[in-house]
XYZ file of C-alpha atoms in Angstrom:
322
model
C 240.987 -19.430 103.605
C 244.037 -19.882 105.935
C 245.511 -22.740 107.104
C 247.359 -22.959 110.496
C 249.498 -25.212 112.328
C 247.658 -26.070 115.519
C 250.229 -28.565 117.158
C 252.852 -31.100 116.462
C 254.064 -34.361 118.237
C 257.081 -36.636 117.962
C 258.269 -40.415 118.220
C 260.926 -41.993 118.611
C 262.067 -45.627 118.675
C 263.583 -47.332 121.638
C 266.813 -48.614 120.340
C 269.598 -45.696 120.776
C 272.990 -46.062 119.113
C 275.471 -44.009 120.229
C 278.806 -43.219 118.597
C 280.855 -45.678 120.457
C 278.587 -48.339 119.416
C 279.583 -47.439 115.913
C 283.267 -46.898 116.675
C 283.248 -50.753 118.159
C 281.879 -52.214 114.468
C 284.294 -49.487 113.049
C 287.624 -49.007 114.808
C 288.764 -46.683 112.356
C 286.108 -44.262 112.677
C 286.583 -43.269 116.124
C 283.526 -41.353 118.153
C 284.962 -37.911 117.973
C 285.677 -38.921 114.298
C 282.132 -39.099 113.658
C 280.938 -36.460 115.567
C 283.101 -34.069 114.266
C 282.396 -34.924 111.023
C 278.491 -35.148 110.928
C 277.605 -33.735 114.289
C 275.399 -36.841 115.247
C 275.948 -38.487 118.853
C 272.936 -41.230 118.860
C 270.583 -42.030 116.696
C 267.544 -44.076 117.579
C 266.227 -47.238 114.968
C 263.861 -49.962 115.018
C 263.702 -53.100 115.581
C 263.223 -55.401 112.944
C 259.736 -55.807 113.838
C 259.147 -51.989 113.711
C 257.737 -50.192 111.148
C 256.904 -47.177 109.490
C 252.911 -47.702 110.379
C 253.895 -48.535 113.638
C 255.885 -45.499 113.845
C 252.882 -43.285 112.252
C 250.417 -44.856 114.820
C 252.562 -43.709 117.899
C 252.757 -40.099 116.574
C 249.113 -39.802 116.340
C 248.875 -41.378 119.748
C 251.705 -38.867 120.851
C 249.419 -35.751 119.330
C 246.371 -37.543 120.763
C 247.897 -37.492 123.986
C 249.268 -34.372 124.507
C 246.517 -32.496 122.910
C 243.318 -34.223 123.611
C 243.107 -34.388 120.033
C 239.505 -35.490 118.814
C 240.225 -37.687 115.752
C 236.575 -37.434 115.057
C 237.371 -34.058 113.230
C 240.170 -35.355 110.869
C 239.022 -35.346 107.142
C 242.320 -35.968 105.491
C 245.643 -37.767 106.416
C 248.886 -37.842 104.433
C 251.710 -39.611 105.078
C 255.199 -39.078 103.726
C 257.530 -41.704 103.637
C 260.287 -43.403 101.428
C 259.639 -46.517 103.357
C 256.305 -48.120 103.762
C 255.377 -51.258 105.328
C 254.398 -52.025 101.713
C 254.635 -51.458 98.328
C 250.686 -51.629 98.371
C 248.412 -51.214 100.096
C 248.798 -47.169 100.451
C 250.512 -47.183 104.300
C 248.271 -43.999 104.822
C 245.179 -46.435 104.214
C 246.126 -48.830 107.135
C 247.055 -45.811 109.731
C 243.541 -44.931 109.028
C 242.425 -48.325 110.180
C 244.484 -48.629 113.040
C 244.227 -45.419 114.777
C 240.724 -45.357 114.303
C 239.731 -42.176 112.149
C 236.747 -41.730 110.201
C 235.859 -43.554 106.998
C 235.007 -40.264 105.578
C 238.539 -39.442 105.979
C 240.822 -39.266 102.847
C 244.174 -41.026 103.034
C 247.367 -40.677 100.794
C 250.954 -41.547 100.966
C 253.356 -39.196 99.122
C 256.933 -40.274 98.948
C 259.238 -36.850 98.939
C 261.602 -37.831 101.448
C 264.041 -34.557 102.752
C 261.829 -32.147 101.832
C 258.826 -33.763 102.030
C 257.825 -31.981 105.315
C 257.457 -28.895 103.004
C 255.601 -30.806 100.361
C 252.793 -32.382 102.730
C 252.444 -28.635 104.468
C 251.567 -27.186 100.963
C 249.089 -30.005 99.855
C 247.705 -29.387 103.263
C 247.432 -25.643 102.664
C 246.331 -26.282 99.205
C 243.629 -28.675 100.603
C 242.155 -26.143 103.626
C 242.665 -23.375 101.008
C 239.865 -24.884 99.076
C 237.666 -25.122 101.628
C 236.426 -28.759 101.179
C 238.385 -29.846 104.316
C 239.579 -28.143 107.993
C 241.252 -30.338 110.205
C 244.522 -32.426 108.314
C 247.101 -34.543 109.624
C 250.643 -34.823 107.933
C 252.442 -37.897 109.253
C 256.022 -38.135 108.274
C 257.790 -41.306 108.915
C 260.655 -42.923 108.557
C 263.097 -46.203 108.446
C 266.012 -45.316 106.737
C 267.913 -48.127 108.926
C 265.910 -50.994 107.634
C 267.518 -49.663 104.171
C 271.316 -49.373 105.060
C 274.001 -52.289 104.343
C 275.679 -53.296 107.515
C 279.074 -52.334 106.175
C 277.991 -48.763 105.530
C 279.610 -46.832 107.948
C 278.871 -43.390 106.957
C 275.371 -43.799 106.150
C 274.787 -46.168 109.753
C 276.176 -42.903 111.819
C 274.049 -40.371 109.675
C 270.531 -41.559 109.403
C 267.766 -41.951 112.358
C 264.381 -43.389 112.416
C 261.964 -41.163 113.892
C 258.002 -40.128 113.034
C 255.699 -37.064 113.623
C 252.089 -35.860 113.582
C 251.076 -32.160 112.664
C 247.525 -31.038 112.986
C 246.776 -28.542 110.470
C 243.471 -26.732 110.760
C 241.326 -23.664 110.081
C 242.751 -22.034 113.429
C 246.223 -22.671 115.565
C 249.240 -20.747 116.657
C 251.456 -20.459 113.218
C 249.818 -19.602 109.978
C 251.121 -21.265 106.837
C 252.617 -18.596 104.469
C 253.318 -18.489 101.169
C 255.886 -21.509 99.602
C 258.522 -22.248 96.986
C 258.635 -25.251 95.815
C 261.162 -26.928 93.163
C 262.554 -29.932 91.515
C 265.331 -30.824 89.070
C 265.481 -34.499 88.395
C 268.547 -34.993 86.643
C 270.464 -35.334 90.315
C 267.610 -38.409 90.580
C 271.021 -41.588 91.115
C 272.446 -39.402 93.506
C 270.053 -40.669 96.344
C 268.659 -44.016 95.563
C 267.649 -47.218 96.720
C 268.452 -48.599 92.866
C 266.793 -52.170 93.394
C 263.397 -53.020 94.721
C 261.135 -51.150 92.333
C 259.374 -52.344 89.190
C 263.047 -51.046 86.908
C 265.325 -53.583 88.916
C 263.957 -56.009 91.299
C 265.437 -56.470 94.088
C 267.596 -59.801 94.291
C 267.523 -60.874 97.605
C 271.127 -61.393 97.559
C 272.565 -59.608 100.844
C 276.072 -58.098 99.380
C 274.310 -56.542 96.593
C 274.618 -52.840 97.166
C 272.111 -51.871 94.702
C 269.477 -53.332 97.406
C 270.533 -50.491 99.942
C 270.592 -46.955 100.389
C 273.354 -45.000 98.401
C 274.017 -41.446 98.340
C 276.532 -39.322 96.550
C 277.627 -36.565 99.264
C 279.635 -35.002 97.643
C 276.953 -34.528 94.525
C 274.294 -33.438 97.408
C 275.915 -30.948 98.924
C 276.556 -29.289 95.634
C 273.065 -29.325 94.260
C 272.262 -27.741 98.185
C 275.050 -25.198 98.155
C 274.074 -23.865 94.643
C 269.845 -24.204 94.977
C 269.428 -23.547 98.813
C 270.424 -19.623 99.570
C 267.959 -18.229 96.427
C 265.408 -20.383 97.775
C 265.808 -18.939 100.707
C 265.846 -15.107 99.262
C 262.722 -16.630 96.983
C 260.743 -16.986 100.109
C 261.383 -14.072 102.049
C 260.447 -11.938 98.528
C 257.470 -13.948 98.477
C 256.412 -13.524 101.965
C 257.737 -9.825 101.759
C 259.768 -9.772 104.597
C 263.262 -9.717 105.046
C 266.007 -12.092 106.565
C 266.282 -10.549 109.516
C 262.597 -9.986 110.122
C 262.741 -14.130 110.857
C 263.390 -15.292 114.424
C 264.402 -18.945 113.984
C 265.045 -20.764 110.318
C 264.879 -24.510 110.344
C 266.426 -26.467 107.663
C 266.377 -29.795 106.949
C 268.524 -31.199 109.524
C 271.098 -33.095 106.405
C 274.365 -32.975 108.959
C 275.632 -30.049 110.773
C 278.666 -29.435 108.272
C 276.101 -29.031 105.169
C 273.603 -26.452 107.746
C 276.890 -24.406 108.768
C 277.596 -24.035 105.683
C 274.508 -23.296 104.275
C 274.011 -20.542 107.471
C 277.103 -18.599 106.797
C 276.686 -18.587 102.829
C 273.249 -16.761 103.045
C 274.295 -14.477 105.821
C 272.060 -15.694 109.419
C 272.867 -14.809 112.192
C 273.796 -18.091 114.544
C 271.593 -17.354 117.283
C 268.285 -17.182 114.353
C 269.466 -20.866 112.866
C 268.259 -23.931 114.329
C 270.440 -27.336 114.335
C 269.181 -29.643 116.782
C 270.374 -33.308 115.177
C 273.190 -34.062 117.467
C 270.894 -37.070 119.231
C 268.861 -37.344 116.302
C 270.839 -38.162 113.081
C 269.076 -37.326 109.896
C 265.686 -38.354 110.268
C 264.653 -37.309 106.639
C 260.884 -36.117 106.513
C 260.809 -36.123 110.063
C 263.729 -33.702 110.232
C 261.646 -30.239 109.955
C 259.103 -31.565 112.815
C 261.305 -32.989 115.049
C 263.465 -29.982 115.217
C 261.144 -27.427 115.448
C 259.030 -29.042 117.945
C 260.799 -28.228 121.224
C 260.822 -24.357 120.060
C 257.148 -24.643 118.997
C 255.679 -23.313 122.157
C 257.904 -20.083 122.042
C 257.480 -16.920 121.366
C 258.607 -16.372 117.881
C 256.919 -14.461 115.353
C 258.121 -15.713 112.027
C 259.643 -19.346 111.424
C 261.232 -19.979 107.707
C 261.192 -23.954 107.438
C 263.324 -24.951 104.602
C 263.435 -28.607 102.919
C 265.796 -30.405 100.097
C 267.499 -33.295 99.473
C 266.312 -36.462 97.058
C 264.920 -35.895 93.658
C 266.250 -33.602 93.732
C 263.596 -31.698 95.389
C 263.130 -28.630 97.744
C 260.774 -26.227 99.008
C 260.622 -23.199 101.812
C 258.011 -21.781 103.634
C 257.590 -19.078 106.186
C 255.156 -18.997 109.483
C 253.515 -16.182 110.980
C 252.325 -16.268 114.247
C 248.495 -16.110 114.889
């Protein structure tokens, strides 16, 4: 059986910082600095009283909204994120509970982070595909900024918060094709919150960096440069089409150095490749979505969404239009 994506919504929290708000913490690293270094302008966070279940809940109302979405007919839900309100209770459980689906409705939380948009989509194609469910919801959300030391410049003009809902069903406008999917955990301190877990608790003490987000860039963009354009090539075999049979490829939306790169190495054309982060930032799981959904209503045949980063993990995937 098929599976299709039917629709896809977006939010976004209500605090926007902009470059200059940056440069004013950071005199040495100037707006035009940042920008032309990670092609972000603003990037919207939460509050401190806003999580990622808050975050989830909007989405849904977003989809709910704009779709008349019955949630009635949802009979799974999973939500990826790196950062839930808890380490237990699953997060997925209590979006369940506050947006008001049905008991009967399954609930998970994976954790996958840059390419878990491409993770969730196959579990959800894996899950219609065995025909014990039709109508799935993949929730990606994320708070990167609740995770990021106050002194860390680069990381504070990268990252975003943002969430998103995707209905995936029996029927809709883009069916699922075929994925690639990979992993290769020896890259696993490259991208790490290091304290917090069961391994190293986390110590409450506020200059400790190991409590906070770290990432080797340098080590990232390697593993992407070397594992992304066969991935790519992987796919298109798979889906036996070729590159230029594609009418828009969205990647992971990492920074805009990394995607230019990436585009010119595997030979798109610029007009086919998607970067849409500039008021974004990185918004990790909710990078795929978030991109793709202002393009979602046109007419495009094929879509390739591509996903990597922590693990490391990645994955690809192409859409045909219904």
């Amino acid at each position: 059986m098929n599976s299709f994506i039917k629709s896809i919504s977006t939010y976004l929290p209500s605090i926007k910082v902009t470059n200059e708000d940056i440069a004013q913490k950071f005199p040495e690293w100037d707006s035009d600095k940042i920008f032309s270094k990670i092609g972000v302008k603003n990037r919207n966070i939460v509050d401190d009283n806003e999580t990622v279940v808050d975050m989830a809940v909007k989405s849904i109302e977003n989809l709910v909204n704009e779709t008349n979405l019955d949630l009635s007919i949802i009979d799974y839900l999973i939500l990826c994120t790196q950062s839930p309100d808890f380490k237990l209770p699953t997060a997925a459980c209590i979006v369940q509970n506050r947006i008001g689906l049905s008991k009967n409705c399954a609930a998970i939380d994976i954790n996958q982070g840059c390419s878990g948009y491409i993770y969730g989509l196959s579990l959800a194609d894996a899950l219609i595909s065995s025909g014990n469910f039709k109508n799935i919801l993949l929730v990606t959300s994320e708070t990167y900024s609740k995770s990021i030391h106050e002194t860390d410049k680069g990381n504070i003009s990268l990252f975003g918060d943002a969430a998103t809902a995707t209905l995936i069903s029996t029927e809709g406008k883009y069916r699922i094709g075929k994925f690639n999917l990979g992993t290769d955990g020896s890259g696993w301190e490259n991208l790490i919150i290091k304290n917090g877990g069961s391994k190293y608790i986390n110590d409450n003490n506020l200059n400790n960096m190991d409590n906070y987000l770290y990432m080797n860039g340098s080590a990232i963009f390697d593993f992407t440069s070397k594992n992304i354009p066969p991935l790519v090539n992987d796919n298109l075999e798979k889906n036996l089409i070729h590159k230029e049979d594609v009418n828009l490829y969205v990647f992971h939306q990492a920074n805009t150095f990394m995607l230019s790169f990436l585009r010119k190495r595997i030979g798109i054309d610029e007009n086919r490749f998607l970067i849409n982060m500039e008021n974004y930032g990185n918004t990790v799981s909710s990078s795929i979505p978030l991109a793709f959904k202002d393009s979602f209503s046109n007419d495009l045949e094929k879509v390739m969404f591509v996903g990597f980063g922590v693990g490391y993990s990645w994955g690809a995937v192409t859409l045909f239009k219904n």
